[in-house]
Amino acid sequence: MAVSSYRSPVSSRFFLTKWLGPERLRKITTSSIAIFIVLGIWQLLCMGKDPALPPPLTVLTDTWGLIIDPFFNNGGTDVGLFWQILASLKRVAIGFSLAAITGIAVGILIGTSRLIYDALDPIFQVLRTVPPLAWLPISLAAFKDNEPSSIFVIFMTAIWPIVINTAVGVQQLPQDYKNVARVLKLSRADYFTNILLPATVPYVFTGLRIGIGLSWLAIVAAEMLVPGVGIGYFIWDSWTSSLISEIILALLYVGLVGLLLDKLVASIGRLLTPEEQK
Amino acid sequence: MSMFLEVDHIEKVFPLPNGRHYKALSTIALNVRKGEFISLIGHSGCGKSTLLNIVAGLERPSTGGVVLEGRQVKGAGPDRMVVFQNYSLLPWKTVQQNIALGVNTALKHLPKGERRSIVEHYVDLVGLRAAVHKFPHELSGGMKQRVAIARALAIRPKLLLLDEPFGALDALTRGGLQDQLMKILTETKATCIMVTHDVDEAVLLSDRIVMLTNGPASYIGQILEVPIPRPRQRMDVVNHPSYYGLRSEILYFLNQQKLQKKRKRQQPLTISRHGLEKVNLNLGFVPLTDCAPLVVAKEQGFFAKHGLAEVTLSREPSWKTVLEGVTTGRLDAAQMVAGMPLAMTIGLQDKAPVPMVISLILSRNGNAITLSKDLYEKGVRTLADFKQYLSQPNVTPPTLGMVHPASMHNLMLRYWLAAGGIDPDRDLTLKVVPPPEMVANLRAGEIDGYCVGEPWNSHAVKEGLGFVITHDLELWPGQPEKVLGMREDWADQHPQTQVALVKALLEACQYCDDPRNRNQILTWLCLPQYVGAAAEVIQPGFLRAYDRGTPAQPQVLPRYNQFFVSQANFPDRVEGLWILTQLARWGLVPFPRNWIEVLDQVRRPEMFAQAAQELGLPGIGPDRHQFQLFDGMIFNPDDPMGYLDRLAIKRDIQIQEVLVGASAMAEGRSETIAA
């Protein structure tokens, strides 16, 4: 309080506008107005007696308990939304990390060797088009456990864009850089760390960004079929209990988390990409 | 001693997607000395970058190989570091890291501290101290190229390869970097090969300029030595007498390549009309007063009168390019110095023989020997004075210029010197300098005198740079000077055209020797497409009294330029024989034992006679006769060997049977039998 009263109102308003920027402020204003209009229409449409979907205000009052206390833990699957989302994120984190490590390695391998590329590319092209959920039964059969199965689904979903983008990045490595390496006679390790890896970073991160988006899509669907703590199963559970307002709240959270994940990977990528390659 | 770098007959063939092959380079052979700076110049697509990449080891030649210090180049390596066209800096590394990557890899064996100080040294050398921690995207193009140069030099390569290093930079930055590169190279003494398309850059930086012809199958068309001493300063280079000559020679080469490409596209070449095999002739000349007959024939309409409707006169910078033009067929025929067709037929200085024909002499006299004002001040007035001057102890042997080894200038200058007891090869140096560059070379002190046609003697006199010690009328009045030369196979394919050409030029020569026409001719000669010199330097001897640049009164010399009178145009075989003795005397060509056959082949009086008779002129020449030059030694056309024997100063004379005409062409080169 002492700090804020220290500032004059004028300078604080100036500070706010400077932080937001006129352009950003304009965007936020317009999108807020749009959200209110959408909510308003929704409210109007669902005003009648016994609507198919609850109007926004009803959703808010119905789920107020969940919103204000996301951290409760009553044991079993009866836990707050924070824990539900955290459980899903954990699975995504494990599956996605495995996919990233394997995907980058395989991508570099097939990007460097024309022979391996020609050998594996047709297999990848077929596997890539298999929908994520189609992997679930076979993984359940193989692992006989829910947890590794959902992680496997994430893995299979995220790996293809990572492999393909990394391979393209390696193949697109400018001849100039290769020539530099050849003239300097860089060792394999030096070539990898000084030239190949930094040059493919932008491509790798494009793959990672697509991968994380797909993983988040897949986890919600996978969890619906596999009981346990997780935002996907929470939605399915709410549906079986006819708690439509809770579903709507959960969907909102899923969307926001997906957005945050995408922004997170993108900003790491930006941090690691040199200016000239952007 | 073996060479530092040998490019040994490289060929490069690329397979095309359609199964065919594209030959980019054809038998490229080049030797490079240690510390030398070589430029590769040529039009884009001529394969100069391919050649550089082969030397770098980034590409492999299809045949042939590259040998560096006795070892064959098998792949790329840091001993042949490349400065790439687009810098090729790693964008994720700072200036320092970019340089350090090379140093840490190529100079691993050095301790860490030393490597770091090397990097720092080169950062300072290229003046990038302030930007050392910046990334490439924060640098300007010029700075990036400096980093690339520092990266290349820091690993201390044996050979530095530069691929159009300054091509993408603005003129100001380019100039600055060129100066910097020169300075660095003076310090590091690195050997360099640079690909460029910038003529001035090539002259400024190079010791030798290698010019590649257009692809496909490019080959080395010409190699120019740049005789400008090092260390060089930009302005010194521009002011050096050879600068404009070199520059124009390169531009000429590049233009020829461009024209050739264009010509290949626009077939057909030959326009036949009026019963003539070809009326669109391309005739070469060198800007000199005695190119007048060609200019007159064109301007006064004599070519057109005899049906040659589309004659182009091609202004050539030197006799060498005339020779090359006629040999390659770029020129149909050309004004030539009198000895050239004979020397070409026999094979000048081990070159493959090109059988030539001359059917007309275009001019006689018109040459003079000019010596520098410096020699005049040292008391040289006559040949005897010159001999005495040269026999003084501690005198630097002077250098004299002449226009071509097979020119009358070379032969007359040598004859004059030898008659005075001066050995032209041992007592002084003779150097080939194209006529338009003589005065500049004299001014710069590169040469101390020369023998050349007008207006280049009067030019030196006018500028007070030299004086005329003697001229043709004193040496050999009526000396054959310029001839119309053409390849024998061309002449055989175009007999009617040849007669028409001789008729037109004969009428032009007649016009030239009428004093009433000389003012008009002077106006034409002054045009930039012909001689392009000021009227007052063409006038002496041609139109007015001849000023020798000495206190002596200018003298009227009516036959200083003789184009027609006294059967001037008859291609006399006796004179041809004298030329053969002189060419052999100085070891330029072997003396043909079958000289009668050689002269018969080259000098064609019958063709001249036919043309003259059709014009109603007498087509005959002087009777077979003995004659003598200023020194009084009799030349007897029946005993050329005896004449050669009596000449005191000469080289070892070879006497050989020379195959002429069709048989020589079939053999590809003169099959000679040692005497």
Coordinates of N, CA and C in Angstrom, one line a residue, chain A residues 53-232:
Chain A
L53 N -29.0 -26.5 -22.0 CA -27.7 -26.1 -21.3 C -27.9 -25.0 -20.3
P54 N -27.2 -25.0 -19.2 CA -27.4 -23.9 -18.3 C -26.8 -22.6 -18.8
P55 N -27.5 -21.5 -18.6 CA -26.9 -20.2 -19.0 C -25.7 -19.9 -18.1
P56 N -24.9 -18.9 -18.5 CA -23.6 -18.6 -17.9 C -23.8 -18.3 -16.4
L57 N -24.8 -17.5 -16.1 CA -24.9 -17.2 -14.7 C -25.2 -18.4 -13.8
T58 N -26.0 -19.3 -14.3 CA -26.3 -20.6 -13.6 C -25.0 -21.4 -13.4
V59 N -24.2 -21.4 -14.5 CA -22.9 -22.1 -14.5 C -22.1 -21.6 -13.3
L60 N -22.0 -20.2 -13.3 CA -21.2 -19.6 -12.3 C -21.7 -20.0 -10.9
T61 N -23.0 -19.9 -10.6 CA -23.5 -20.2 -9.3 C -23.3 -21.7 -9.0
D62 N -23.6 -22.5 -10.0 CA -23.4 -24.0 -9.7 C -22.0 -24.4 -9.3
T63 N -21.0 -23.8 -10.0 CA -19.7 -24.2 -9.9 C -18.9 -23.3 -8.9
W64 N -19.5 -22.4 -8.3 CA -18.8 -21.4 -7.4 C -17.9 -22.1 -6.4
G65 N -18.3 -23.2 -5.9 CA -17.5 -24.0 -4.9 C -16.2 -24.5 -5.6
L66 N -16.3 -25.0 -6.8 CA -15.2 -25.5 -7.5 C -14.2 -24.4 -7.8
I67 N -14.8 -23.3 -8.2 CA -13.9 -22.1 -8.6 C -13.1 -21.6 -7.5
I68 N -13.8 -21.4 -6.3 CA -13.1 -20.7 -5.2 C -12.2 -21.7 -4.5
D69 N -12.4 -23.0 -4.6 CA -11.5 -23.9 -3.9 C -11.0 -25.0 -4.8
P70 N -10.0 -24.7 -5.6 CA -9.5 -25.8 -6.6 C -8.6 -26.8 -5.9
F71 N -8.3 -26.5 -4.6 CA -7.2 -27.4 -4.0 C -7.8 -28.4 -3.0
F72 N -9.1 -28.6 -2.9 CA -9.6 -29.6 -1.9 C -9.2 -31.0 -2.3
N73 N -9.1 -31.9 -1.4 CA -8.7 -33.2 -1.7 C -9.5 -34.2 -0.7
N74 N -10.5 -34.8 -1.3 CA -11.3 -35.7 -0.4 C -10.9 -37.2 -0.7
G75 N -9.8 -37.4 -1.3 CA -9.4 -38.7 -1.6 C -10.1 -39.3 -2.9
G76 N -9.5 -40.3 -3.5 CA -10.0 -40.9 -4.7 C -10.0 -39.9 -5.9
T77 N -11.1 -39.9 -6.6 CA -11.1 -38.9 -7.7 C -11.8 -37.7 -7.3
D78 N -12.2 -37.6 -6.1 CA -12.9 -36.4 -5.6 C -11.9 -35.3 -5.1
V79 N -11.2 -34.7 -6.1 CA -10.3 -33.7 -5.7 C -10.6 -32.4 -6.5
G80 N -9.9 -31.3 -6.1 CA -10.2 -30.0 -6.7 C -9.6 -30.0 -8.1
L81 N -10.1 -29.0 -8.9 CA -9.8 -28.9 -10.3 C -8.2 -28.7 -10.5
F82 N -7.6 -28.0 -9.6 CA -6.1 -27.9 -9.7 C -5.4 -29.2 -9.8
W83 N -5.9 -30.1 -8.9 CA -5.2 -31.5 -8.9 C -5.6 -32.2 -10.1
Q84 N -6.8 -32.1 -10.6 CA -7.2 -32.8 -11.8 C -6.3 -32.3 -13.0
I85 N -6.2 -31.0 -13.1 CA -5.4 -30.5 -14.2 C -3.9 -30.9 -14.1
L86 N -3.5 -30.8 -12.8 CA -2.1 -31.2 -12.6 C -1.8 -32.6 -13.0
A87 N -2.7 -33.5 -12.6 CA -2.6 -34.9 -13.0 C -2.5 -35.1 -14.5
S88 N -3.3 -34.4 -15.3 CA -3.3 -34.4 -16.7 C -2.0 -33.9 -17.2
L89 N -1.6 -32.8 -16.7 CA -0.3 -32.1 -17.1 C 0.9 -33.1 -16.9
K90 N 0.8 -33.8 -15.7 CA 1.9 -34.7 -15.4 C 2.1 -35.7 -16.5
R91 N 0.9 -36.3 -16.9 CA 0.9 -37.3 -18.0 C 1.5 -36.7 -19.3
V92 N 1.0 -35.5 -19.6 CA 1.5 -34.9 -20.8 C 3.0 -34.6 -20.7
A93 N 3.4 -34.1 -19.5 CA 4.8 -33.8 -19.4 C 5.7 -35.0 -19.7
I94 N 5.3 -36.2 -19.1 CA 6.1 -37.4 -19.3 C 6.0 -37.8 -20.7
G95 N 4.8 -38.0 -21.3 CA 4.6 -38.4 -22.6 C 5.3 -37.5 -23.6
F96 N 5.1 -36.2 -23.4 CA 5.7 -35.2 -24.4 C 7.2 -35.2 -24.3
S97 N 7.7 -35.3 -23.1 CA 9.2 -35.3 -23.0 C 9.8 -36.5 -23.7
L98 N 9.2 -37.6 -23.5 CA 9.7 -38.8 -24.1 C 9.6 -38.6 -25.7
A99 N 8.5 -38.1 -26.1 CA 8.3 -37.9 -27.5 C 9.3 -36.9 -28.1
A100 N 9.6 -35.8 -27.3 CA 10.6 -34.8 -27.8 C 12.0 -35.4 -27.9
I101 N 12.4 -36.2 -26.9 CA 13.7 -36.7 -26.9 C 13.9 -37.7 -28.1
T102 N 12.9 -38.6 -28.1 CA 13.0 -39.6 -29.2 C 12.8 -39.0 -30.6
G103 N 11.8 -38.0 -30.7 CA 11.5 -37.4 -31.9 C 12.7 -36.6 -32.5
I104 N 13.3 -35.8 -31.7 CA 14.5 -35.0 -32.1 C 15.6 -36.0 -32.6
A105 N 15.8 -37.0 -31.8 CA 16.9 -37.9 -32.2 C 16.6 -38.6 -33.5
V106 N 15.4 -39.2 -33.6 CA 15.0 -39.8 -34.9 C 15.0 -38.8 -36.0
G107 N 14.5 -37.6 -35.8 CA 14.5 -36.6 -36.8 C 15.8 -36.3 -37.4
I108 N 16.8 -36.1 -36.5 CA 18.2 -35.8 -36.9 C 18.7 -37.0 -37.7
L109 N 18.4 -38.2 -37.2 CA 18.9 -39.4 -37.9 C 18.4 -39.5 -39.3
I110 N 17.1 -39.3 -39.5 CA 16.6 -39.5 -40.8 C 16.9 -38.2 -41.7
G111 N 17.1 -37.1 -41.0 CA 17.4 -35.9 -41.8 C 18.9 -36.0 -42.3
T112 N 19.8 -36.6 -41.6 CA 21.2 -36.7 -42.0 C 21.3 -37.8 -43.1
S113 N 20.6 -38.9 -42.9 CA 20.9 -40.0 -43.8 C 19.8 -40.2 -44.7
R114 N 20.1 -40.0 -46.0 CA 19.1 -40.2 -47.0 C 18.6 -41.6 -47.0
L115 N 19.5 -42.6 -46.7 CA 19.1 -44.0 -46.8 C 18.1 -44.3 -45.7
I116 N 18.3 -43.9 -44.5 CA 17.4 -44.1 -43.4 C 16.1 -43.4 -43.6
Y117 N 16.2 -42.2 -44.2 CA 15.0 -41.4 -44.5 C 14.1 -42.2 -45.5
D118 N 14.7 -42.7 -46.6 CA 14.0 -43.5 -47.5 C 13.4 -44.8 -46.9
A119 N 14.1 -45.3 -46.0 CA 13.6 -46.6 -45.4 C 12.5 -46.3 -44.5
L120 N 12.5 -45.3 -43.6 CA 11.5 -45.1 -42.6 C 10.4 -44.2 -43.0
D121 N 10.6 -43.4 -43.9 CA 9.5 -42.4 -44.2 C 8.2 -43.0 -44.5
P122 N 8.1 -44.0 -45.3 CA 6.7 -44.6 -45.6 C 6.1 -45.1 -44.3
I123 N 6.8 -45.7 -43.4 CA 6.2 -46.2 -42.2 C 5.7 -45.0 -41.4
F124 N 6.5 -44.0 -41.3 CA 6.1 -42.8 -40.5 C 4.8 -42.2 -41.1
Q125 N 4.8 -42.2 -42.4 CA 3.6 -41.5 -43.1 C 2.3 -42.3 -42.7
V126 N 2.4 -43.6 -42.6 CA 1.2 -44.4 -42.3 C 0.9 -44.1 -40.8
L127 N 1.9 -44.3 -39.9 CA 1.6 -44.2 -38.5 C 1.1 -42.8 -38.1
R128 N 1.6 -41.8 -38.8 CA 1.3 -40.4 -38.5 C -0.2 -40.1 -38.6
T129 N -0.9 -40.9 -39.5 CA -2.3 -40.5 -39.7 C -3.2 -41.3 -38.8
V130 N -2.7 -42.2 -38.0 CA -3.5 -42.9 -37.0 C -4.0 -42.0 -36.0
P131 N -5.3 -41.9 -35.7 CA -5.8 -41.0 -34.7 C -5.3 -41.4 -33.3
P132 N -5.0 -40.4 -32.4 CA -4.4 -40.7 -31.1 C -5.2 -41.8 -30.3
L133 N -6.5 -41.6 -30.3 CA -7.3 -42.6 -29.5 C -7.2 -44.0 -30.0
A134 N -7.0 -44.2 -31.2 CA -6.9 -45.5 -31.8 C -5.7 -46.3 -31.2
W135 N -4.8 -45.6 -30.6 CA -3.6 -46.2 -30.0 C -4.0 -46.8 -28.6
L136 N -5.1 -46.3 -28.0 CA -5.4 -46.6 -26.6 C -5.7 -48.1 -26.4
P137 N -6.6 -48.7 -27.1 CA -6.8 -50.1 -26.9 C -5.6 -51.0 -26.9
I138 N -4.8 -50.7 -28.0 CA -3.6 -51.6 -28.2 C -2.6 -51.3 -27.0
S139 N -2.5 -50.1 -26.6 CA -1.6 -49.8 -25.5 C -2.1 -50.4 -24.2
L140 N -3.4 -50.3 -24.0 CA -4.0 -51.0 -22.8 C -3.7 -52.5 -22.8
A141 N -3.8 -53.0 -24.0 CA -3.5 -54.5 -24.1 C -2.1 -54.8 -23.8
A142 N -1.2 -53.8 -24.2 CA 0.2 -54.1 -24.1 C 0.7 -53.8 -22.7
F143 N 0.3 -52.7 -22.1 CA 0.8 -52.3 -20.8 C -0.1 -52.8 -19.6
K144 N -1.3 -53.1 -19.9 CA -2.3 -53.7 -18.9 C -2.4 -52.7 -17.7
D145 N -2.2 -51.4 -17.9 CA -2.3 -50.4 -16.8 C -2.7 -49.1 -17.4
N146 N -3.5 -48.3 -16.7 CA -4.0 -47.1 -17.2 C -3.0 -46.0 -17.5
E147 N -2.1 -45.8 -16.4 CA -1.2 -44.7 -16.5 C -0.2 -44.8 -17.7
P148 N 0.6 -45.9 -17.8 CA 1.5 -45.9 -19.0 C 0.7 -45.9 -20.3
S149 N -0.5 -46.4 -20.3 CA -1.3 -46.4 -21.6 C -1.6 -44.9 -22.0
S150 N -2.0 -44.1 -21.1 CA -2.3 -42.7 -21.5 C -1.0 -42.0 -21.9
I151 N 0.0 -42.3 -21.2 CA 1.3 -41.6 -21.6 C 1.7 -42.1 -22.9
F152 N 1.5 -43.4 -23.3 CA 1.9 -43.9 -24.6 C 1.1 -43.1 -25.7
V153 N -0.2 -42.9 -25.4 CA -1.0 -42.2 -26.4 C -0.4 -40.8 -26.6
I154 N -0.1 -40.1 -25.5 CA 0.5 -38.8 -25.7 C 1.8 -38.9 -26.5
F155 N 2.6 -39.9 -26.2 CA 3.9 -40.1 -26.9 C 3.6 -40.2 -28.4
M156 N 2.7 -41.1 -28.8 CA 2.4 -41.4 -30.2 C 1.8 -40.2 -30.9
T157 N 1.1 -39.4 -30.1 CA 0.5 -38.2 -30.7 C 1.5 -37.1 -31.0
A158 N 2.4 -36.9 -30.1 CA 3.3 -35.8 -30.2 C 4.5 -36.1 -31.0
I159 N 4.9 -37.3 -31.2 CA 6.2 -37.6 -31.8 C 6.2 -37.3 -33.3
W160 N 5.2 -37.5 -34.0 CA 5.3 -37.3 -35.5 C 5.6 -35.9 -36.0
P161 N 4.9 -34.9 -35.5 CA 5.3 -33.5 -35.9 C 6.8 -33.2 -35.5
I162 N 7.2 -33.8 -34.4 CA 8.6 -33.5 -33.9 C 9.6 -34.1 -34.9
V163 N 9.3 -35.4 -35.2 CA 10.2 -36.1 -36.1 C 10.3 -35.4 -37.4
I164 N 9.1 -35.2 -38.0 CA 9.1 -34.7 -39.4 C 9.7 -33.3 -39.4
N165 N 9.4 -32.4 -38.5 CA 9.9 -31.0 -38.6 C 11.4 -31.0 -38.3
T166 N 11.9 -31.9 -37.4 CA 13.4 -31.9 -37.1 C 14.1 -32.4 -38.4
A167 N 13.5 -33.5 -39.0 CA 14.2 -34.0 -40.2 C 14.2 -32.9 -41.3
V168 N 13.1 -32.2 -41.5 CA 13.1 -31.1 -42.5 C 14.2 -30.1 -42.1
G169 N 14.3 -29.7 -40.9 CA 15.3 -28.8 -40.4 C 16.7 -29.2 -40.8
V170 N 17.0 -30.5 -40.5 CA 18.3 -31.0 -40.8 C 18.6 -31.0 -42.3
Q171 N 17.5 -31.4 -43.1 CA 17.7 -31.4 -44.5 C 17.8 -30.0 -45.1
Q172 N 17.2 -29.0 -44.5 CA 17.3 -27.7 -45.0 C 18.5 -26.9 -44.5
L173 N 19.4 -27.6 -43.8 CA 20.6 -27.0 -43.3 C 21.3 -26.3 -44.4
P174 N 21.6 -25.0 -44.4 CA 22.2 -24.3 -45.5 C 23.5 -24.9 -45.9
Q175 N 23.8 -25.0 -47.2 CA 25.0 -25.6 -47.7 C 26.2 -24.8 -47.2
D176 N 26.0 -23.4 -47.0 CA 27.0 -22.6 -46.5 C 27.6 -23.1 -45.2
Y177 N 26.7 -23.4 -44.2 CA 27.1 -23.9 -42.9 C 27.9 -25.2 -43.1
K178 N 27.3 -26.1 -43.9 CA 28.0 -27.4 -44.1 C 29.4 -27.1 -44.7
N179 N 29.5 -26.2 -45.6 CA 30.8 -25.9 -46.2 C 31.8 -25.4 -45.2
V180 N 31.3 -24.5 -44.3 CA 32.2 -24.0 -43.2 C 32.7 -25.2 -42.4
A181 N 31.8 -26.1 -42.1 CA 32.2 -27.2 -41.3 C 33.2 -28.1 -42.0
R182 N 33.0 -28.2 -43.3 CA 33.9 -29.1 -44.1 C 35.3 -28.4 -44.2
V183 N 35.3 -27.1 -44.4 CA 36.6 -26.4 -44.6 C 37.4 -26.4 -43.3
L184 N 36.6 -26.2 -42.2 CA 37.3 -26.2 -40.8 C 37.6 -27.6 -40.4
K185 N 37.1 -28.6 -41.0 CA 37.2 -30.0 -40.6 C 36.7 -30.2 -39.2
L186 N 35.5 -29.8 -38.9 CA 34.9 -29.9 -37.6 C 34.7 -31.4 -37.3
S187 N 35.0 -31.8 -36.0 CA 34.7 -33.2 -35.6 C 33.2 -33.4 -35.6
R188 N 32.8 -34.6 -35.5 CA 31.3 -34.9 -35.5 C 30.6 -34.2 -34.4
A189 N 31.3 -34.3 -33.2 CA 30.7 -33.7 -32.0 C 30.6 -32.2 -32.2
D190 N 31.7 -31.6 -32.6 CA 31.7 -30.1 -32.8 C 30.6 -29.7 -33.9
Y191 N 30.5 -30.5 -34.9 CA 29.6 -30.2 -36.0 C 28.2 -30.2 -35.4
F192 N 27.9 -31.2 -34.6 CA 26.6 -31.4 -34.0 C 26.2 -30.2 -33.1
T193 N 27.1 -29.9 -32.2 CA 26.8 -28.9 -31.2 C 26.9 -27.5 -31.8
N194 N 27.8 -27.2 -32.7 CA 28.1 -25.9 -33.2 C 27.2 -25.5 -34.4
I195 N 26.9 -26.5 -35.2 CA 26.2 -26.2 -36.4 C 24.8 -26.8 -36.5
L196 N 24.8 -28.2 -36.5 CA 23.6 -28.9 -36.7 C 22.5 -28.5 -35.8
L197 N 22.8 -28.6 -34.5 CA 21.7 -28.3 -33.5 C 21.2 -26.9 -33.5
P198 N 22.1 -25.9 -33.5 CA 21.6 -24.5 -33.5 C 20.8 -24.2 -34.8
A199 N 21.3 -24.8 -35.9 CA 20.6 -24.4 -37.1 C 19.2 -25.0 -37.2
T200 N 19.0 -26.1 -36.5 CA 17.7 -26.8 -36.6 C 16.7 -26.3 -35.5
V201 N 17.2 -25.5 -34.6 CA 16.3 -25.1 -33.5 C 15.0 -24.6 -33.9
P202 N 14.9 -23.7 -34.9 CA 13.6 -23.2 -35.2 C 12.6 -24.3 -35.7
Y203 N 13.2 -25.2 -36.5 CA 12.3 -26.3 -37.0 C 11.9 -27.2 -35.9
V204 N 12.8 -27.5 -35.0 CA 12.5 -28.4 -33.9 C 11.3 -27.8 -33.0
F205 N 11.4 -26.5 -32.8 CA 10.4 -25.9 -32.0 C 9.1 -25.7 -32.7
T206 N 9.1 -25.6 -34.0 CA 7.8 -25.7 -34.7 C 7.2 -27.1 -34.4
G207 N 8.0 -28.1 -34.5 CA 7.5 -29.5 -34.2 C 7.0 -29.6 -32.8
L208 N 7.8 -29.1 -31.9 CA 7.4 -29.2 -30.5 C 6.0 -28.5 -30.2
R209 N 5.9 -27.3 -30.8 CA 4.6 -26.6 -30.6 C 3.4 -27.3 -31.1
I210 N 3.6 -27.9 -32.3 CA 2.4 -28.7 -32.8 C 2.2 -29.9 -31.9
G211 N 3.3 -30.5 -31.5 CA 3.2 -31.7 -30.6 C 2.5 -31.4 -29.3
I212 N 2.9 -30.3 -28.7 CA 2.3 -30.1 -27.3 C 0.8 -29.8 -27.5
G213 N 0.4 -29.1 -28.5 CA -1.0 -28.9 -28.8 C -1.8 -30.2 -29.0
L214 N -1.2 -31.1 -29.8 CA -1.9 -32.3 -30.0 C -2.0 -33.2 -28.8
S215 N -0.9 -33.1 -28.0 CA -0.8 -33.9 -26.7 C -2.0 -33.5 -25.8
W216 N -2.2 -32.3 -25.7 CA -3.2 -31.8 -24.8 C -4.6 -32.2 -25.3
L217 N -4.8 -32.1 -26.6 CA -6.0 -32.6 -27.2 C -6.2 -34.1 -26.9
A218 N -5.1 -34.8 -27.0 CA -5.2 -36.3 -26.9 C -5.5 -36.7 -25.4
I219 N -4.9 -36.0 -24.5 CA -4.9 -36.4 -23.1 C -6.4 -36.4 -22.6
V220 N -7.1 -35.3 -22.9 CA -8.5 -35.1 -22.5 C -9.3 -36.3 -23.0
A221 N -9.1 -36.6 -24.3 CA -9.9 -37.7 -24.8 C -9.5 -39.1 -24.2
A222 N -8.2 -39.3 -24.0 CA -7.7 -40.5 -23.5 C -8.2 -40.7 -22.0
E223 N -8.2 -39.7 -21.2 CA -8.6 -39.8 -19.8 C -10.1 -40.1 -19.7
M224 N -10.9 -39.7 -20.7 CA -12.3 -40.0 -20.6 C -12.5 -41.5 -20.6
L225 N -11.6 -42.2 -21.3 CA -11.8 -43.7 -21.4 C -11.1 -44.4 -20.3
V226 N -10.2 -43.7 -19.6 CA -9.4 -44.4 -18.5 C -9.7 -43.7 -17.2
P227 N -10.4 -44.4 -16.3 CA -10.7 -43.8 -15.0 C -9.5 -43.4 -14.2
G228 N -9.6 -42.3 -13.4 CA -8.5 -41.9 -12.5 C -8.6 -40.4 -12.4
V229 N -7.7 -39.8 -11.6 CA -7.7 -38.4 -11.5 C -7.1 -37.8 -12.8
G230 N -7.8 -36.7 -13.3 CA -7.4 -36.1 -14.5 C -8.6 -35.3 -15.1
I231 N -8.3 -34.2 -15.8 CA -9.4 -33.3 -16.2 C -10.3 -34.0 -17.2
G232 N -9.8 -34.9 -18.0 CA -10.6 -35.7 -19.0 C -11.6 -36.5 -18.3

